[in-house]
Amino acid sequence: MQIHQLRKCSLALCLFLLCLAQALDNRAVQIKRIKDNITNTAKYRRTARPQTTANETTVVSFELKATGVPSLTPRRRHLFLNAFICLSWKDKRVAWDPKNYGGVDSVFLNSSEIWTPSIIELSPLELIRPRDAMVSLTSAGEATWCPLYSISAICEMDMSDFPFDQHKCSMAFTNAISQEKNVNITLAGQPTLPEQEHSEFAVLSIEGERTVLSFNMGEFEYPKISFHVLLERRTSLHLFTVLLPTVAVVLLSLLVFWLPPESERKLTLIGAALLTSLLLLYRADDIASGSNSVPRIVKVLGGGVLMNALIAASTVLSTNMAQSAPSCALPVFLVKLSEFVAHRLPCPCPAGRLGIGDDEGGVQNKSYNNAVAREWYTAARALDRVLGLIFTAAYVVLCL
């Protein structure tokens, strides 16, 4: 009994496969008939655009479908994007009745077998020929062709706000063979944003628009499809490798003015700040070398190198004023001004109001055993306070 049922199932399966093979073979035959009828040179000329009357305009729908994340090269100001450009139009010359062809209502043809729009990219860069694709054709004469383009564009690289910079890139396409009155290219819709998990730049928007290229005072007009891509840099990496170290260097250089004038660590501190700012400046310059304007962080680092050098010079001066034995007394107005600045301006130094020499038990009491030495020490403290405020204001101005 089981063997009998197994034989029945096997026979049914064989009949099904035989019918399926016959149906597929019949469909292949009908598709070949359709292709032969379309490519018959006596009835169809692929070099002639679709039109039923002499003045009819062929309407071509243009749609951009990105296959991946755009790649931006800031140094060269280039944007590269792989995308399918889907062109759709209607050609009644290649329509057929599915009833006469076994119900087949769609076929695929090579782009060399029928008329296709001629689309070129308006780019000053070296153009790469698109990868050809099959043309999808329906029985109503509706054709869809989606070749793969390697698109290149020039970008406006403004890194003033690096690493929070945004960039705008533009790409344009046109039909350079036929004018707008003959072949009218329309924008089918706005492109969708691609997946962008592992990219340095995030795509904020891709906006398309249609305009007209006019030549010879409007005598020749060609349709133009433009796309504007807005990208924003992901800041996670540069936040920890450039931005935060820059803030640390600025605070490190200003910390010099909080140390006592006689401290020998001031030169060590400013030397470390100067070296670090030079290394950060080299890295920031390498990243932002393609910018149209100087990034604000480069201004801060470049100005910081100069200010650190000036801070080092002022440190040597204030240290000598505090430690060296005075050879002459300061003028009275400088003494009063120094006391006012040292005692009443904010940002107090760790030392006392009148210097270490006021305490006869201090470790450096011998250096301040007279009034003249205390005056020079107070002047050194006042100089540090004034320069601290000046350099703080200078850094604030650079950051604006």
PDB file of C-alpha atoms in Angstrom, residues 50 57-63 85-91 116-118 143-145 180-189 223:
ATOM      1  CA  PRO A  50      10.073  57.673 -29.088  1.00  0.00           C
ATOM      2  CA  THR A  57       8.323  65.616 -26.500  1.00  0.00           C
ATOM      3  CA  THR A  58       9.761  62.448 -25.007  1.00  0.00           C
ATOM      4  CA  VAL A  59       9.441  62.601 -21.221  1.00  0.00           C
ATOM      5  CA  VAL A  60      12.133  60.758 -19.248  1.00  0.00           C
ATOM      6  CA  SER A  61      11.808  60.290 -15.490  1.00  0.00           C
ATOM      7  CA  PHE A  62      15.102  60.552 -13.529  1.00  0.00           C
ATOM      8  CA  GLU A  63      15.623  58.862 -10.151  1.00  0.00           C
ATOM      9  CA  ILE A  85      20.366  56.209 -12.064  1.00  0.00           C
ATOM     10  CA  CYS A  86      16.969  54.868 -13.032  1.00  0.00           C
ATOM     11  CA  LEU A  87      15.512  56.343 -16.222  1.00  0.00           C
ATOM     12  CA  SER A  88      11.912  55.621 -17.171  1.00  0.00           C
ATOM     13  CA  TRP A  89      10.108  56.527 -20.390  1.00  0.00           C
ATOM     14  CA  LYS A  90       7.359  55.238 -22.679  1.00  0.00           C
ATOM     15  CA  ASP A  91       7.959  53.965 -26.191  1.00  0.00           C
ATOM     16  CA  THR A 116      17.902  54.879 -24.418  1.00  0.00           C
ATOM     17  CA  PRO A 117      18.431  58.449 -23.155  1.00  0.00           C
ATOM     18  CA  SER A 118      21.961  59.830 -23.251  1.00  0.00           C
ATOM     19  CA  ALA A 143      10.854  51.114 -20.270  1.00  0.00           C
ATOM     20  CA  THR A 144      13.059  51.332 -17.178  1.00  0.00           C
ATOM     21  CA  TRP A 145      16.849  51.438 -17.349  1.00  0.00           C
ATOM     22  CA  GLU A 180      14.431  70.095 -23.666  1.00  0.00           C
ATOM     23  CA  LYS A 181      11.767  70.434 -26.349  1.00  0.00           C
ATOM     24  CA  ASN A 182      12.746  67.009 -27.701  1.00  0.00           C
ATOM     25  CA  VAL A 183      13.721  65.034 -24.587  1.00  0.00           C
ATOM     26  CA  ASN A 184      12.443  66.434 -21.304  1.00  0.00           C
ATOM     27  CA  ILE A 185      14.099  64.963 -18.199  1.00  0.00           C
ATOM     28  CA  THR A 186      12.008  65.244 -15.037  1.00  0.00           C
ATOM     29  CA  LEU A 187      12.873  64.462 -11.424  1.00  0.00           C
ATOM     30  CA  ALA A 188      10.934  61.436 -10.170  1.00  0.00           C
ATOM     31  CA  GLY A 189      11.470  62.152  -6.472  1.00  0.00           C
ATOM     32  CA  PRO A 223      17.279  69.932 -18.921  1.00  0.00           C
TER      33      PRO A 223
END
